PDB file of C-alpha atoms in Angstrom:
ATOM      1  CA  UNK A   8      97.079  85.787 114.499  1.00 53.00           C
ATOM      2  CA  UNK A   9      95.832  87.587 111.280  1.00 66.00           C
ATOM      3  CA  UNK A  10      92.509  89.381 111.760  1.00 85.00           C
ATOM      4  CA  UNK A  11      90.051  90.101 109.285  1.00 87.00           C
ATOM      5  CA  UNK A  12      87.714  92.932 108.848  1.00 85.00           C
ATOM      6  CA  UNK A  13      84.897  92.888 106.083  1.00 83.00           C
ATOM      7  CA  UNK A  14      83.056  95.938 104.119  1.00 81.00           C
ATOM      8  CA  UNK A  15      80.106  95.532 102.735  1.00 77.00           C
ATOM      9  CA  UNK A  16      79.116  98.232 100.347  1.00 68.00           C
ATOM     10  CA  UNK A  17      75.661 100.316 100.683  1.00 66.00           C
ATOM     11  CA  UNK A  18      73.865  98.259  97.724  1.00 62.00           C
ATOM     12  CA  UNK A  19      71.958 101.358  96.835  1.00 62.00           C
ATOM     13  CA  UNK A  20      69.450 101.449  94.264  1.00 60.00           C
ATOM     14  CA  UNK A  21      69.748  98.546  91.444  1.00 58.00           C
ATOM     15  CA  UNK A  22      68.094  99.471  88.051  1.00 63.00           C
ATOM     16  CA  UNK A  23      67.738  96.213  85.968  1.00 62.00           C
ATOM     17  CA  UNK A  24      67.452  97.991  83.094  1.00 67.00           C
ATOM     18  CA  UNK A  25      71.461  98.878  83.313  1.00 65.00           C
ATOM     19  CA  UNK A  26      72.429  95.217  83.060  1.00 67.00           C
ATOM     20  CA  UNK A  27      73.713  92.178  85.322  1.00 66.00           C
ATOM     21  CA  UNK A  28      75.232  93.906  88.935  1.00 62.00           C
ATOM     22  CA  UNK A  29      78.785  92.066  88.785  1.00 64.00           C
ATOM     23  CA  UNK A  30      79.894  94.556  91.752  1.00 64.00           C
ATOM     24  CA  UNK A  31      81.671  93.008  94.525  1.00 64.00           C
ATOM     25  CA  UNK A  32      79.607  93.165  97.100  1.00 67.00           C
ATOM     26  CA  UNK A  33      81.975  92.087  99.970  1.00 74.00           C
ATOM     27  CA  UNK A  34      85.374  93.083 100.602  1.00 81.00           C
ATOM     28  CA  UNK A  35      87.769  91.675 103.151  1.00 84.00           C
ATOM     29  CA  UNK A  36      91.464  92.938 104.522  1.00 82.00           C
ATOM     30  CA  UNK A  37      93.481  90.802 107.015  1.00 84.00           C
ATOM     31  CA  UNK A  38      95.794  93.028 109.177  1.00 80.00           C
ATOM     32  CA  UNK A  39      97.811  92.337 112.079  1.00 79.00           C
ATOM     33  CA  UNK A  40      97.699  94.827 114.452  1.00 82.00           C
ATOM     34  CA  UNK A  41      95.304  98.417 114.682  1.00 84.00           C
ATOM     35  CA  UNK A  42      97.748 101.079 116.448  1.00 87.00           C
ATOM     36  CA  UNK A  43      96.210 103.601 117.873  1.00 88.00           C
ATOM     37  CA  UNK A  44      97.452 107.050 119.441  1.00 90.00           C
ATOM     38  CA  UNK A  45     100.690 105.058 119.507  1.00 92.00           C
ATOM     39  CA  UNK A  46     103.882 106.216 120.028  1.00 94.00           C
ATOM     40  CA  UNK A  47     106.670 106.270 117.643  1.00 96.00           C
ATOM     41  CA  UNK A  48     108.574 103.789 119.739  1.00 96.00           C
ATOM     42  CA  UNK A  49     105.353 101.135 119.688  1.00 95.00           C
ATOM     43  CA  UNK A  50     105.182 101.342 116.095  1.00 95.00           C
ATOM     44  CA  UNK A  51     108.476 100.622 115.267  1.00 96.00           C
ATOM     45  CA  UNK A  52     108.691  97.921 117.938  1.00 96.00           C
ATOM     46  CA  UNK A  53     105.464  96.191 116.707  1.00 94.00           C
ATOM     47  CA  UNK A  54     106.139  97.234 112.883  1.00 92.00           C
ATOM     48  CA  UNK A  55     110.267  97.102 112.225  1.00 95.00           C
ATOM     49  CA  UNK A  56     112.388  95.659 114.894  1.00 97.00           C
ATOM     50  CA  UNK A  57     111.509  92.177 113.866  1.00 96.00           C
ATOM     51  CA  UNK A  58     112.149  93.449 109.479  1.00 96.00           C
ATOM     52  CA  UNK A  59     115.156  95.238 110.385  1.00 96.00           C
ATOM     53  CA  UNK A  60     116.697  92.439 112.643  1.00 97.00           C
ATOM     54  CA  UNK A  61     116.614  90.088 109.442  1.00 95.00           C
ATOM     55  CA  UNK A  62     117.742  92.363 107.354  1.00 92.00           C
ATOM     56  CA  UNK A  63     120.817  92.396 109.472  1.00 92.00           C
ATOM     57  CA  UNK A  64     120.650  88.300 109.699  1.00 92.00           C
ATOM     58  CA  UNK A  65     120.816  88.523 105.569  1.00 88.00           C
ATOM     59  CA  UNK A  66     117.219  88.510 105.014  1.00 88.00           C
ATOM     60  CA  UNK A  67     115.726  91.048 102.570  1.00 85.00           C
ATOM     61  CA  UNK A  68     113.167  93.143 104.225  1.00 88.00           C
ATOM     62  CA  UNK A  69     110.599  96.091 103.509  1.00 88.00           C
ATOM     63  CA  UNK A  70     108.322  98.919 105.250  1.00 91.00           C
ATOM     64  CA  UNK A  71     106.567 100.622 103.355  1.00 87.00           C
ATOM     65  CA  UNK A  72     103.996 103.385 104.708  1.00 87.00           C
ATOM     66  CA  UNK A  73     101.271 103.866 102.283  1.00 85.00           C
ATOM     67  CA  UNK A  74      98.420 105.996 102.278  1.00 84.00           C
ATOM     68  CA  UNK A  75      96.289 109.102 101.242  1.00 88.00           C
ATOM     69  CA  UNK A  76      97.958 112.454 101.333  1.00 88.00           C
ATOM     70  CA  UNK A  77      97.810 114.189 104.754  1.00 91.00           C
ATOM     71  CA  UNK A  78      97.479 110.994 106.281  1.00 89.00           C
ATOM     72  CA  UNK A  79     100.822 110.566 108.778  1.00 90.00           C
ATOM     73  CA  UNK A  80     102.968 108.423 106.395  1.00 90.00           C
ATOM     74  CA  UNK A  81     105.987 111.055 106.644  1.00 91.00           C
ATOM     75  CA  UNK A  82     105.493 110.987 110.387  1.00 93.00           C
ATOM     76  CA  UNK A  83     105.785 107.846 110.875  1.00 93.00           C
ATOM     77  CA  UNK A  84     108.697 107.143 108.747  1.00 94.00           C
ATOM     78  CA  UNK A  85     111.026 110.027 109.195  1.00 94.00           C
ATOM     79  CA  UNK A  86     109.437 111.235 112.968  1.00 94.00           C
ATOM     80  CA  UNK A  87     109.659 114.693 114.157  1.00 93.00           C
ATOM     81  CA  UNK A  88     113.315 115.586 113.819  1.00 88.00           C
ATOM     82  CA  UNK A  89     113.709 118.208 116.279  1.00 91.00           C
ATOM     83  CA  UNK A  90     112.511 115.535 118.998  1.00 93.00           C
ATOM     84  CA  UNK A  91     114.465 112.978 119.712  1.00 92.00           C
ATOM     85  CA  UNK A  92     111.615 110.427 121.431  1.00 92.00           C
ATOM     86  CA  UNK A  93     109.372 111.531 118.355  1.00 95.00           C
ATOM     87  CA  UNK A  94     112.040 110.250 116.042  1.00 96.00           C
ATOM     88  CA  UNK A  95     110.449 108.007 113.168  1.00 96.00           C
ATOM     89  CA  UNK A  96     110.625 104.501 111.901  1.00 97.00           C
ATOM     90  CA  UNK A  97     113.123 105.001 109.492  1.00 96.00           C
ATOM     91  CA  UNK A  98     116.273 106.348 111.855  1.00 97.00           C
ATOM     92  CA  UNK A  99     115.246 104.069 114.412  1.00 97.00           C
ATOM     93  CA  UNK A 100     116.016 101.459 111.759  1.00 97.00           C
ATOM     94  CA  UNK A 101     119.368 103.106 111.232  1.00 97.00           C
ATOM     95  CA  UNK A 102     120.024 102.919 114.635  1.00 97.00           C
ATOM     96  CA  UNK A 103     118.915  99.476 115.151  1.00 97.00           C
ATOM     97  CA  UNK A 104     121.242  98.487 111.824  1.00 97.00           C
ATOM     98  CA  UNK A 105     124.580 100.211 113.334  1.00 97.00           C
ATOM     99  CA  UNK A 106     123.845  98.778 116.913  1.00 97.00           C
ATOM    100  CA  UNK A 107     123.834  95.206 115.356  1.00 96.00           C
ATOM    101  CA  UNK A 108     126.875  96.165 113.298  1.00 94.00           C
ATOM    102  CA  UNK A 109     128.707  96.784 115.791  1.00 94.00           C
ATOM    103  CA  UNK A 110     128.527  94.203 117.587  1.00 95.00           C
ATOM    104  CA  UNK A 111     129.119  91.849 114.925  1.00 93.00           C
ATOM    105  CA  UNK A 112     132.857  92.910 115.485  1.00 91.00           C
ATOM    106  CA  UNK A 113     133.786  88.892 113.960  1.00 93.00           C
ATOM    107  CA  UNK A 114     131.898  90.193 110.311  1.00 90.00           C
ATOM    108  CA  UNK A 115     132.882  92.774 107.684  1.00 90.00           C
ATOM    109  CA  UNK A 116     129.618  95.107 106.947  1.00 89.00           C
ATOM    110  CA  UNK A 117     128.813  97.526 103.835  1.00 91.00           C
ATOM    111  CA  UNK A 118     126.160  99.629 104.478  1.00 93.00           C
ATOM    112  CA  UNK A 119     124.412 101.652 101.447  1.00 92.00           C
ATOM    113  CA  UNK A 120     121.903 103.988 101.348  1.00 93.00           C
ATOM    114  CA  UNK A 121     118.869 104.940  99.014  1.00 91.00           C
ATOM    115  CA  UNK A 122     115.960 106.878  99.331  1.00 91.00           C
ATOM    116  CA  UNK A 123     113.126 106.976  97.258  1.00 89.00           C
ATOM    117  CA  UNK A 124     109.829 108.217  97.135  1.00 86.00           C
ATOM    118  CA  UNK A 125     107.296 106.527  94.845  1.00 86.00           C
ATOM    119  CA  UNK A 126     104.563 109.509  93.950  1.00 83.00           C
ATOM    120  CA  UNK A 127     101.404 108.838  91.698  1.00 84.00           C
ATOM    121  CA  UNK A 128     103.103 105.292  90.635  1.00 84.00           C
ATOM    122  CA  UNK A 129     106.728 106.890  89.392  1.00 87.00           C
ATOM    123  CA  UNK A 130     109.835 106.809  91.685  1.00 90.00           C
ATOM    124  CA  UNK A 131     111.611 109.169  93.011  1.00 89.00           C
ATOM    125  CA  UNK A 132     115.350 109.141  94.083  1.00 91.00           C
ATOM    126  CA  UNK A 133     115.629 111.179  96.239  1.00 90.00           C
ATOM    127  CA  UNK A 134     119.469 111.374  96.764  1.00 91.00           C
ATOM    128  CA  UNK A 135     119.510 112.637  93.463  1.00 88.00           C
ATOM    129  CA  UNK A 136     120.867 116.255  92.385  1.00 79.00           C
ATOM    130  CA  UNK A 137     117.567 117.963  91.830  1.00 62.00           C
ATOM    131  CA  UNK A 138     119.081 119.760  88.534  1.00 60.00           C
ATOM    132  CA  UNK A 139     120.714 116.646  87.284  1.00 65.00           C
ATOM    133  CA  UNK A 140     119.182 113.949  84.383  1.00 60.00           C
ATOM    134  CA  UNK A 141     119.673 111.514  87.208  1.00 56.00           C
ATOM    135  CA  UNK A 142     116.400 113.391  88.801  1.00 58.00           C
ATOM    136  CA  UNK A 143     114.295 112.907  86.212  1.00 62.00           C
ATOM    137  CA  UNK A 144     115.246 109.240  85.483  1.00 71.00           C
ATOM    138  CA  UNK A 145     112.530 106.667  85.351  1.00 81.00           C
ATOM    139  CA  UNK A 146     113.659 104.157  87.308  1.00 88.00           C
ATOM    140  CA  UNK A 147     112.754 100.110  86.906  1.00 86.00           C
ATOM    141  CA  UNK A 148     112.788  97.202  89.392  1.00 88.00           C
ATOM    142  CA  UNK A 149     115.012  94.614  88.390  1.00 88.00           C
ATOM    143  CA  UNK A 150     116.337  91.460  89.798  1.00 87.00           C
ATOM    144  CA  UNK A 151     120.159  90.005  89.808  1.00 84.00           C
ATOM    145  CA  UNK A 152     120.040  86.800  89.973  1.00 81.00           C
ATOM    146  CA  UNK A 153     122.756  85.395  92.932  1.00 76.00           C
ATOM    147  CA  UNK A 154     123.552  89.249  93.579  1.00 74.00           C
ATOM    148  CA  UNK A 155     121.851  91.644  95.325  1.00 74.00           C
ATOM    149  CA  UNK A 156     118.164  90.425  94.463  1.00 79.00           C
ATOM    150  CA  UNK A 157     115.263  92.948  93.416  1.00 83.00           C
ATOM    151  CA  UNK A 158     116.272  96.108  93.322  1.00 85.00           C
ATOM    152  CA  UNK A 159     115.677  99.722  91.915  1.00 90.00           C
ATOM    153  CA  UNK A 160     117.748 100.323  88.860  1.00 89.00           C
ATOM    154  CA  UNK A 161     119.892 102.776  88.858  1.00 88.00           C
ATOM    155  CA  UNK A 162     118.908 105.109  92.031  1.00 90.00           C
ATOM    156  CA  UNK A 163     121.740 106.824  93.922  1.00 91.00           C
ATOM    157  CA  UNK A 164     123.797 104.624  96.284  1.00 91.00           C
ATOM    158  CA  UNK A 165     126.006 105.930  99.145  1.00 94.00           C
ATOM    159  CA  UNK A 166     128.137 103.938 100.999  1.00 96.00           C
ATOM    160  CA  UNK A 167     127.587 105.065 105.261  1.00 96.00           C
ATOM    161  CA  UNK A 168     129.840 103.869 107.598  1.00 96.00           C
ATOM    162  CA  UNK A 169     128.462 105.388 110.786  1.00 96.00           C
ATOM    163  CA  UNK A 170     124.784 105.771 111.797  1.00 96.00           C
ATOM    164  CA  UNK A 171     124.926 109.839 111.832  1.00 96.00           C
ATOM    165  CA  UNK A 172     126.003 109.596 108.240  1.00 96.00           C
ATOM    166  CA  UNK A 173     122.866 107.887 107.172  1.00 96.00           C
ATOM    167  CA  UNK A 174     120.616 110.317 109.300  1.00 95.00           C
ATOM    168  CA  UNK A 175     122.129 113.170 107.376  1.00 94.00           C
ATOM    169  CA  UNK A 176     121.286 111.921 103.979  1.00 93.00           C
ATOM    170  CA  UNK A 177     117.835 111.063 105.378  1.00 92.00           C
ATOM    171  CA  UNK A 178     117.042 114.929 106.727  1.00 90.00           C
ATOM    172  CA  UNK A 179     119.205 116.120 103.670  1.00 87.00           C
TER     173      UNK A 179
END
């Protein structure tokens, strides 16, 4: 049940003498869901459960936090890490990804890790050695064909094999 919500800019003075006024003069975003003073669990039950599930199920998946600086998107993905109930949505992801793995005793799993940052439109690996070349790579997004779909080229992969693992890349 997509909402919509529409802005109308203040028209402000128009001086005819600048021209034709091709501004838009309504904008509309549809959104899903307004959370509020929510708590960490909430968001990622509303947000990622449902993503991360079909990413287990083979279906590609993304969350992305996006935002202006100061704004919560750290919080929200990575979670206060000295608090376990404050924990964000990324290792509850983890955690949800190794609980379905192991139950899946009947299938064989790889489980790799990246993490990247993308900062004022360039990306960021940030498993990279900060004094390597590797660091200061630009990175592309490329597709393989029958492999393992779109992708960023090149960024560091790690294979995990346990859920703690993954967390300490993530808080390294």
């Amino acid at each position: 049940s997509e909402q919509t919500i529409a802005v109308k800019p203040d028209e402000g003075e128009y001086d005819a003498t600048m021209g034709p006024n091709n501004r838009d003069s309504n904008f509309k975003f549809k959104f899903h869901q307004v959370l509020h003073n929510s708590s960490q669990e909430t968001v990622y039950d509303t947000i990622g459960r449902e993503v991360v599930q079909g990413v287990v199920d083979g279906t590609n998946g993304t969350i992305m936090s996006y935002g202006q600086t100061g704004s919560g998107k750290t919080f929200t993905m990575v979670g206060d890490t000295s608090n376990y109930p404050h924990r964000g949505v990324a290792p509850r992801a983890l955690s949800h990804i190794f609980q379905e793995v192991n139950l899946r005793m009947e299938t064989e799993y790889v489980v790799r890790c990246t993490y990247m940052e993308i900062y004022n439109e360039k990306i960021f690996d940030l498993l990279a050695d900060l004094s390597s070349a590797e660091a200061r790579t630009e990175f592309t997004i490329g597709e393989e064909k029958g492999g393992r779909g779109v992708h960023v080229r090149g960024l560091t992969e790690v294979a995990v094999k346990s859920e703690e693992e993954a967390l300490n890349l993530l808080f390294s």
